[in-house]
PDB file of C-alpha atoms in Angstrom:
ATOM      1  CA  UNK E 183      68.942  79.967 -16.030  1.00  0.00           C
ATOM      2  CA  UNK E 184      65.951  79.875 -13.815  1.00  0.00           C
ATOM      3  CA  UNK E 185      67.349  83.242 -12.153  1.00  0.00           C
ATOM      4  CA  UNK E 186      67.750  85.064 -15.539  1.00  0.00           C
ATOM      5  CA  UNK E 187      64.816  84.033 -16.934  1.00  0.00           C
ATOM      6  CA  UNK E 188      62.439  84.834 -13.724  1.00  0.00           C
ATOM      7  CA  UNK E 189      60.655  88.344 -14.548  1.00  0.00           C
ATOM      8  CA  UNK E 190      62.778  88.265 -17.925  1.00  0.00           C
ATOM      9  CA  UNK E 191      61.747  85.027 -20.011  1.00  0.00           C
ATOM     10  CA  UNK E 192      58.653  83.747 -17.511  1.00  0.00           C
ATOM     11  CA  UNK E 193      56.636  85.106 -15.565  1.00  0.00           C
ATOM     12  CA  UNK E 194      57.510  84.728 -11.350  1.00  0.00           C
ATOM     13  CA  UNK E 195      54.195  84.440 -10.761  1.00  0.00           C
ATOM     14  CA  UNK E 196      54.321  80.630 -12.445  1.00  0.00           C
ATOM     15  CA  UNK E 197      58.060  79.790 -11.973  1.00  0.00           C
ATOM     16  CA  UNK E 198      59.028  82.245  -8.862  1.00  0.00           C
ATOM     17  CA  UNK E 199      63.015  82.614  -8.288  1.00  0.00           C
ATOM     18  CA  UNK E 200      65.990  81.003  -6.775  1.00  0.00           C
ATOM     19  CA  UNK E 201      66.138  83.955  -4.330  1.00  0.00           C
ATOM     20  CA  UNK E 202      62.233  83.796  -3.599  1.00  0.00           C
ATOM     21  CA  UNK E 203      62.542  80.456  -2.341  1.00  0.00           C
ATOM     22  CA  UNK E 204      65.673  81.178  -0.739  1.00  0.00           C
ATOM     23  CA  UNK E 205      64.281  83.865   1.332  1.00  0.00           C
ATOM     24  CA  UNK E 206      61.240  81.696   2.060  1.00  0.00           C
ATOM     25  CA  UNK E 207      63.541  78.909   3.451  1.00  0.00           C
ATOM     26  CA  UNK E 208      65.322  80.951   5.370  1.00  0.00           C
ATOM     27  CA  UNK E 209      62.140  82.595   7.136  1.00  0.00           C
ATOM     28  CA  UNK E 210      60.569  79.237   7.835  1.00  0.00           C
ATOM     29  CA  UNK E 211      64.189  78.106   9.313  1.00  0.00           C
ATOM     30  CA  UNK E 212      63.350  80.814  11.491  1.00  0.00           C
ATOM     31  CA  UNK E 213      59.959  79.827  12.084  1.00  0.00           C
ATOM     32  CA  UNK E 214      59.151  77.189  15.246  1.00  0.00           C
ATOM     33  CA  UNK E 215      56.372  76.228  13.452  1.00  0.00           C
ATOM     34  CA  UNK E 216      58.168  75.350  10.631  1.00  0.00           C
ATOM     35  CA  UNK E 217      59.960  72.554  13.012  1.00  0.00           C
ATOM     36  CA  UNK E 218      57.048  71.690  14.368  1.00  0.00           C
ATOM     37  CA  UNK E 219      55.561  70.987  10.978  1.00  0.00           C
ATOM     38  CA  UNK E 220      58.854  68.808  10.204  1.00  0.00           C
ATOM     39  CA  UNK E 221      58.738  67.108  13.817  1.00  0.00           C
ATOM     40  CA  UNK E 222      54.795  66.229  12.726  1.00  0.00           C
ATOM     41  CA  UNK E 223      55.702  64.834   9.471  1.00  0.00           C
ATOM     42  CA  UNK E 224      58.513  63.099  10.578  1.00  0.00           C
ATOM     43  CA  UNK E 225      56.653  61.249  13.091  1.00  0.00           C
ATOM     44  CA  UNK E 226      53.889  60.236  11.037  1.00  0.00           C
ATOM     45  CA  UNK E 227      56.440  58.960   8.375  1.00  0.00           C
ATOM     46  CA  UNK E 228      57.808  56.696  10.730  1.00  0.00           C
ATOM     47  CA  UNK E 229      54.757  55.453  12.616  1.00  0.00           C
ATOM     48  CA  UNK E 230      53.601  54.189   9.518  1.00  0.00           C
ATOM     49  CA  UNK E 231      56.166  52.963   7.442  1.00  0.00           C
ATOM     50  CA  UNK E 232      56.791  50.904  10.588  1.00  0.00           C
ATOM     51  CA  UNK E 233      53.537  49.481  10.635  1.00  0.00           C
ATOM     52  CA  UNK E 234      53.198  49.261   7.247  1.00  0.00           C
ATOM     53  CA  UNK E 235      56.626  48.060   6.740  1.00  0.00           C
ATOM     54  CA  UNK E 236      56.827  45.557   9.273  1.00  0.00           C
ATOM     55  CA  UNK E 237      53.568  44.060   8.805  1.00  0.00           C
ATOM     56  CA  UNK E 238      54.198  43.426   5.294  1.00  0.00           C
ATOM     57  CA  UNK E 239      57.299  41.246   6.216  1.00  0.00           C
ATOM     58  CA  UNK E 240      55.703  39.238   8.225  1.00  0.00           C
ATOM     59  CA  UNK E 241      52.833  38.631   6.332  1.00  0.00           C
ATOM     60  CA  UNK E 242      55.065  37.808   3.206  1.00  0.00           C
ATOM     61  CA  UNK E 243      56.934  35.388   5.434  1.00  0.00           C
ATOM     62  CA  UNK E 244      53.893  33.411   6.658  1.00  0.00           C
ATOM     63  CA  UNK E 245      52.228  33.876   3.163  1.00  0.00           C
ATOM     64  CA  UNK E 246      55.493  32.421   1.439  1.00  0.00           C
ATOM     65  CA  UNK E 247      55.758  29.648   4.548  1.00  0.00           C
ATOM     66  CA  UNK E 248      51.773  28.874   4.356  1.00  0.00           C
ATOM     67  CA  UNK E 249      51.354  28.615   0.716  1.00  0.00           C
ATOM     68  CA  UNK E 250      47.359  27.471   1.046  1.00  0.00           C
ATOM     69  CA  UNK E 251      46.549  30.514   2.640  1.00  0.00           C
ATOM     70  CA  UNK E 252      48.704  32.346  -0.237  1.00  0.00           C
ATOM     71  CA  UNK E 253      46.337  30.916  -2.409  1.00  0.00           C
ATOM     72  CA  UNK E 254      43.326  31.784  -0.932  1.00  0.00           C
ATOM     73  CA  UNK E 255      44.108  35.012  -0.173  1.00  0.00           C
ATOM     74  CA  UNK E 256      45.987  36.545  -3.015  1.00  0.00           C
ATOM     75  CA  UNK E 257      42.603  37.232  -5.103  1.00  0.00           C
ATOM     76  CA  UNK E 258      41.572  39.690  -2.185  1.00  0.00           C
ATOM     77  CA  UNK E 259      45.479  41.088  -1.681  1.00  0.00           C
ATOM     78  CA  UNK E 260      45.459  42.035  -5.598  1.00  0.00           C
ATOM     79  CA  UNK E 261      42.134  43.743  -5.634  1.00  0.00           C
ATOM     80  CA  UNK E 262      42.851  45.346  -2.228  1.00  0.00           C
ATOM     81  CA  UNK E 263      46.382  46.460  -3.605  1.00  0.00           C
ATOM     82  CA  UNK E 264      44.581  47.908  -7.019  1.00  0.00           C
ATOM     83  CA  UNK E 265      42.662  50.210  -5.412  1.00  0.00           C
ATOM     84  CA  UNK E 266      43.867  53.789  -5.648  1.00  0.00           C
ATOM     85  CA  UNK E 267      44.620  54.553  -1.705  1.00  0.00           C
ATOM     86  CA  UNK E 268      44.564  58.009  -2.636  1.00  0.00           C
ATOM     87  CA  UNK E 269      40.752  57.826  -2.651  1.00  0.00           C
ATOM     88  CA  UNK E 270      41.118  56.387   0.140  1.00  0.00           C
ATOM     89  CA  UNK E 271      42.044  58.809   2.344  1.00  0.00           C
ATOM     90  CA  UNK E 272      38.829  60.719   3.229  1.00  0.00           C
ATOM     91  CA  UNK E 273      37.347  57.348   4.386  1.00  0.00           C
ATOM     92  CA  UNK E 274      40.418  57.147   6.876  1.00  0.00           C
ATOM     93  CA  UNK E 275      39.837  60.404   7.997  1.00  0.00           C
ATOM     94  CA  UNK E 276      36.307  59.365   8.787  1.00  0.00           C
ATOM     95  CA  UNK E 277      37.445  56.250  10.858  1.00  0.00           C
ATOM     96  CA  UNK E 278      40.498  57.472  12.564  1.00  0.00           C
ATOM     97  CA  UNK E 279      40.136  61.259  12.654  1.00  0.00           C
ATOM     98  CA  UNK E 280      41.967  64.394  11.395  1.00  0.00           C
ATOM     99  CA  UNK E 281      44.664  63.601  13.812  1.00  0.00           C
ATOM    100  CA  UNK E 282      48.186  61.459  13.239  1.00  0.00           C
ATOM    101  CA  UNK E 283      46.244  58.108  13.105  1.00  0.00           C
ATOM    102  CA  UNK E 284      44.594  58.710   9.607  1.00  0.00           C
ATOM    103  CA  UNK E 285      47.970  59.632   8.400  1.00  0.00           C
ATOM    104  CA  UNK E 286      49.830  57.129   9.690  1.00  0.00           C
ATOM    105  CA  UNK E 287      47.372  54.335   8.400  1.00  0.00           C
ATOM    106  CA  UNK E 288      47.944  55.608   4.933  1.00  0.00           C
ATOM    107  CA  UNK E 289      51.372  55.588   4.839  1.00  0.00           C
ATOM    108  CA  UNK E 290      50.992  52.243   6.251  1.00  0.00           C
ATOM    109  CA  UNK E 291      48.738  50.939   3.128  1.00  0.00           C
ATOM    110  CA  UNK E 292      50.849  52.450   0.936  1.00  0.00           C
ATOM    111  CA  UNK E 293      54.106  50.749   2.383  1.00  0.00           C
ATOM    112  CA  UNK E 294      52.452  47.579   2.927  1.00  0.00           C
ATOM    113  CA  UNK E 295      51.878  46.102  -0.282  1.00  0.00           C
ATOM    114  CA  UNK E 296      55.372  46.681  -1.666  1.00  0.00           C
ATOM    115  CA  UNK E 297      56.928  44.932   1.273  1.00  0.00           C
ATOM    116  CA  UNK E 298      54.693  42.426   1.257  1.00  0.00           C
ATOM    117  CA  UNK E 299      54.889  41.241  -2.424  1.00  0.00           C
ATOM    118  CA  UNK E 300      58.621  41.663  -2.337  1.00  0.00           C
ATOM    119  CA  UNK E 301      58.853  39.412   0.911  1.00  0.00           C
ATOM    120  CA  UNK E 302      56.825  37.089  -0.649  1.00  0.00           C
ATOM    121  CA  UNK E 303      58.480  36.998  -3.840  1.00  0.00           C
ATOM    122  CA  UNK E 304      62.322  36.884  -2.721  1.00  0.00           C
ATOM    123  CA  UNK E 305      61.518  33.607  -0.279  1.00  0.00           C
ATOM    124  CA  UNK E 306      59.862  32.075  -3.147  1.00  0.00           C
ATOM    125  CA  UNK E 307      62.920  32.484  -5.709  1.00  0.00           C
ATOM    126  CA  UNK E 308      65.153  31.554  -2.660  1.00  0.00           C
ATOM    127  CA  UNK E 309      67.519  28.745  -4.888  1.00  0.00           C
ATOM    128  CA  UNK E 310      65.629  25.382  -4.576  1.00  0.00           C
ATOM    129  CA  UNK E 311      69.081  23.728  -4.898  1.00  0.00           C
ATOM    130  CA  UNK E 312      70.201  25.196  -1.221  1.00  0.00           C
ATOM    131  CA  UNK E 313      67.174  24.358   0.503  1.00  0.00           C
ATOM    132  CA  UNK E 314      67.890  20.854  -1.015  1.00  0.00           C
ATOM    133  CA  UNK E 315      71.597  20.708   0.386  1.00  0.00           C
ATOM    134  CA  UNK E 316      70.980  22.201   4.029  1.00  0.00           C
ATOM    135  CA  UNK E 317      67.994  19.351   4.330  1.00  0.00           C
ATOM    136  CA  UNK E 318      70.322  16.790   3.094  1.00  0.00           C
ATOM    137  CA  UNK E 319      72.750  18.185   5.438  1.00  0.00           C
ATOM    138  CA  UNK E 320      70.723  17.540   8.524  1.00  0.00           C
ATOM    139  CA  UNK E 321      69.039  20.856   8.872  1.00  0.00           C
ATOM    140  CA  UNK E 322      65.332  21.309  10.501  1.00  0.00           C
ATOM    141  CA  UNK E 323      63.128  23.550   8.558  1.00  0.00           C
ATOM    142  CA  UNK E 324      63.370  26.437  10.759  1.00  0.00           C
ATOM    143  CA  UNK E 325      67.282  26.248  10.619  1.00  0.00           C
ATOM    144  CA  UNK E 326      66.246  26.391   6.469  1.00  0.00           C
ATOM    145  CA  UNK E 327      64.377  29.464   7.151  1.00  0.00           C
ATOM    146  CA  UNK E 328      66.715  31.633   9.550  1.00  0.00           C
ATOM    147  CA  UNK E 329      69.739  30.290   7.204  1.00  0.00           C
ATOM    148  CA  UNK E 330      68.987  29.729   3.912  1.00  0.00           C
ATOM    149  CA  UNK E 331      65.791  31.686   2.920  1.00  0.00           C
ATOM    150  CA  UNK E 332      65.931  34.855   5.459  1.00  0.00           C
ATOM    151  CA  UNK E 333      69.525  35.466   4.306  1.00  0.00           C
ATOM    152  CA  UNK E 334      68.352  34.707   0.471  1.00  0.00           C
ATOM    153  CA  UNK E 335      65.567  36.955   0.382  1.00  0.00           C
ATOM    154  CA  UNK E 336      67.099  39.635   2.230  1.00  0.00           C
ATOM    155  CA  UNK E 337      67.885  41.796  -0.723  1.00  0.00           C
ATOM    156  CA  UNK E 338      64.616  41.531  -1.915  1.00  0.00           C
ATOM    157  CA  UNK E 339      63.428  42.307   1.374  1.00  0.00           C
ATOM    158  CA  UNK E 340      65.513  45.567   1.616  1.00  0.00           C
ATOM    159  CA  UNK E 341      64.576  46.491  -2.022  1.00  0.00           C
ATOM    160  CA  UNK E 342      60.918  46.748  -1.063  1.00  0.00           C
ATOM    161  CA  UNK E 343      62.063  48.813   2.210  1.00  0.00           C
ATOM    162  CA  UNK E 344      63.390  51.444  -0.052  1.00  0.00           C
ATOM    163  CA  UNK E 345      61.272  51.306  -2.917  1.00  0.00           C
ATOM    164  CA  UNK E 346      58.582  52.215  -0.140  1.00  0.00           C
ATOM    165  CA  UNK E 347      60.026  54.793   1.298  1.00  0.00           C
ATOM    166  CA  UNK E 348      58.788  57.392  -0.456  1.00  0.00           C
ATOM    167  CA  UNK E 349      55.381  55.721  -0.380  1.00  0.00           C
ATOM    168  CA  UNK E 350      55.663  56.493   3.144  1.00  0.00           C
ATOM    169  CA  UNK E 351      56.293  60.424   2.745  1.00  0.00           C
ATOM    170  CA  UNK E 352      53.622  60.495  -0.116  1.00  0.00           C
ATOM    171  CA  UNK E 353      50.993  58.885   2.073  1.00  0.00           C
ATOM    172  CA  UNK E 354      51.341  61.329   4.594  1.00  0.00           C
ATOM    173  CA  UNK E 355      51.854  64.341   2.895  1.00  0.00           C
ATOM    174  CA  UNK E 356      48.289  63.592   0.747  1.00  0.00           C
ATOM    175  CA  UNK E 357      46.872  63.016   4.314  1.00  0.00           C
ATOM    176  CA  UNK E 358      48.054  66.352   5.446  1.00  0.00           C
ATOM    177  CA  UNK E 359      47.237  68.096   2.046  1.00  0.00           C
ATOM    178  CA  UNK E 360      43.267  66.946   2.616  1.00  0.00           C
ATOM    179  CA  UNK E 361      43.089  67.959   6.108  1.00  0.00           C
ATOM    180  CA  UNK E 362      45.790  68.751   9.000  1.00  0.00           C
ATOM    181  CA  UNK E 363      46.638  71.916  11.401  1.00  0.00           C
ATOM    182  CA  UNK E 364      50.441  71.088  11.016  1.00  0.00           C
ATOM    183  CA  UNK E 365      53.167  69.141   8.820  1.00  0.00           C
ATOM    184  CA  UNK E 366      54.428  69.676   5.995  1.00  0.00           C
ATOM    185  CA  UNK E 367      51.874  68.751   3.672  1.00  0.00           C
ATOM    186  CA  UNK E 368      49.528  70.897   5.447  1.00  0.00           C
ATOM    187  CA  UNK E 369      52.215  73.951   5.241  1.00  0.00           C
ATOM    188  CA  UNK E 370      52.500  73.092   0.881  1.00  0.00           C
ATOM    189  CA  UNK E 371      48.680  72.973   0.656  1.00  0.00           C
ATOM    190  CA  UNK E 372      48.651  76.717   2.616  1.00  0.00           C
ATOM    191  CA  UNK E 373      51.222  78.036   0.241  1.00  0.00           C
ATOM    192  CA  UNK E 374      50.004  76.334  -2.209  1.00  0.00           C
ATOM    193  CA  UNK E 375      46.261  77.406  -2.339  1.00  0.00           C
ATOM    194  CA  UNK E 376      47.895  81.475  -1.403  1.00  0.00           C
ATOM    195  CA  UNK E 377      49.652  80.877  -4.797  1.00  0.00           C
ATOM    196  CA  UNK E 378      53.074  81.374  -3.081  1.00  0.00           C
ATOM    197  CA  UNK E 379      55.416  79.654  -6.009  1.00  0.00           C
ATOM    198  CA  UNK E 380      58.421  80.561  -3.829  1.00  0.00           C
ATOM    199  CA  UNK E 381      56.696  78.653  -0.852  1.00  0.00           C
ATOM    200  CA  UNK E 382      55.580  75.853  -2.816  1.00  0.00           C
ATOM    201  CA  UNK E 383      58.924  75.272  -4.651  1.00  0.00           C
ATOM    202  CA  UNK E 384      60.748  75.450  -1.245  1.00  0.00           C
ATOM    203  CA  UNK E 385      58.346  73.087   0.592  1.00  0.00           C
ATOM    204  CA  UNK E 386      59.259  70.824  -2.532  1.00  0.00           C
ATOM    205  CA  UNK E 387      62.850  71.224  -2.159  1.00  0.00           C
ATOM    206  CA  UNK E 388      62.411  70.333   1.972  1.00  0.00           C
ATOM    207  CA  UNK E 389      60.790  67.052   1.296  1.00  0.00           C
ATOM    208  CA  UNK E 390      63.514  66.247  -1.551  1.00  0.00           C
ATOM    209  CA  UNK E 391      66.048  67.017   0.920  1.00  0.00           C
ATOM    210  CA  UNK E 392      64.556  64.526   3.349  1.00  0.00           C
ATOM    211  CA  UNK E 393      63.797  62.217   1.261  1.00  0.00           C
ATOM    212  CA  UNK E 394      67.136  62.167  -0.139  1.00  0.00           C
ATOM    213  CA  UNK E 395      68.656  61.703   3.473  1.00  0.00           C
ATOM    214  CA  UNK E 396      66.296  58.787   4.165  1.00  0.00           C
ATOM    215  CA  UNK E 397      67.545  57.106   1.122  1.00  0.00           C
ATOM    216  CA  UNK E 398      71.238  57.678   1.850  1.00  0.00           C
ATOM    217  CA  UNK E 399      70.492  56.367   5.477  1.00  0.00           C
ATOM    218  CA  UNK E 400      68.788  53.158   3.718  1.00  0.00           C
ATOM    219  CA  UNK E 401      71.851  52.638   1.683  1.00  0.00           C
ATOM    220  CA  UNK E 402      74.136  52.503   5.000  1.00  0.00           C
ATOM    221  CA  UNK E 403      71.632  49.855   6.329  1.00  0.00           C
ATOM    222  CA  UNK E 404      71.795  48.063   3.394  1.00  0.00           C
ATOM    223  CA  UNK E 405      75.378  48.075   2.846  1.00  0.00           C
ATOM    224  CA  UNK E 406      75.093  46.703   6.803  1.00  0.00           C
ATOM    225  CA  UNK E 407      72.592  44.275   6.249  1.00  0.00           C
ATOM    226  CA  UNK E 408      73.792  42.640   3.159  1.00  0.00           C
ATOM    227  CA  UNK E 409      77.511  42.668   4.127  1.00  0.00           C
ATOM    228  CA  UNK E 410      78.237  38.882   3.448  1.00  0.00           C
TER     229      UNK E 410
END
């Protein structure tokens, strides 16, 4: 339908074609820049939802352990986590640059909050009545932890982990889109702002693609994780 109706029913200049983008895709396959875009992205992806990811773990876990410090702080965590950190981003480039490090810190705030909360949530809903039995059963309260609520709040855990995941790829493709040399974001923004449909659409169907494989890949480790 999109094919028929290109140049018949719509104009290409809004909607482009199936073969436009094909073409494009197969030029920038062609391209070493076009890797080297992907290789940038990629890397930036994973620095921060690394950072971001792991980071919000722990802090859930010592937030959900510590539960005055939960209180104190959880004012400042929801009015930190309400603010847009789209607008953000030109204040990171200010403090860490136009290089990776500004992209890779808002990925990280992006990631962060959702694993955080979800950490924090899924030890507190761990079932009271199985903390109760290990302690009657002997066990110290770090065997209760690694045991009880680790293995209890691991699907909430993982749930935040891919709920965040494209957090991650949004984070640094805005990063890219406001100022980069290289990535993808920066290689949608230059087709973008040449009002190259085909080039947008395919840069569009590239990150769906990847994002689509980094989903299926956090489905095998969740499958792996959550085996018992």
């Amino acid at each position: 339908a999109w094919h028929l109706g290109s140049g018949r029913l719509f104009d290409p200049f809004y909607v482009g074609s199936p073969i436009g983008v094909a073409k494009v895709l197969v030029d920038d396959f062609g391209d070493p820049r076009f890797w080297n875009d992907l290789r940038v992205t990629g890397t930036e992806m994973t620095l921060g939802y690394l950072v971001g990811g792991l980071s919000g773990i722990a802090l859930g876990i010592l937030f959900a352990r510590w539960r005055l410090a939960a209180d104190i702080f959880d004012p400042f965590f929801t009015g930190l986590n309400s603010l847009p950190r789209i607008a953000l981003a030109p204040l990171l480039v200010i403090w860490f640059g136009i290089d990776m490090a500004s992209k890779v810190v808002l990925a990280a705030t992006l990631v962060f909050f959702l694993t955080f909360f979800t950490t924090l949530s899924g030890i507190r809903n761990v079932d009271q009545a199985l903390v109760d039995v290990a302690r009657l059963m002997g066990a110290s309260d770090r065997q209760i932890f690694r045991y009880v609520m680790l293995p209890g709040a691991a699907a909430w855990i993982i749930n935040g982990l891919k709920m965040s995941l494209p957090y991650a790829l949004i984070g640094v493709i805005v990063g890219e889109f406001l100022i980069a040399s290289s990535g993808l974001g920066y290689r949608l923004n230059l087709y973008s702002t040449s009002y190259n449909t085909n080039g947008t659409f395919a840069m569009l169907l590239v990150m769906m693609a990847l994002m689509m494989g980094l989903n299926a890949l956090m489905g095998l480790v969740e499958r792996h994780a959550l085996r018992w």
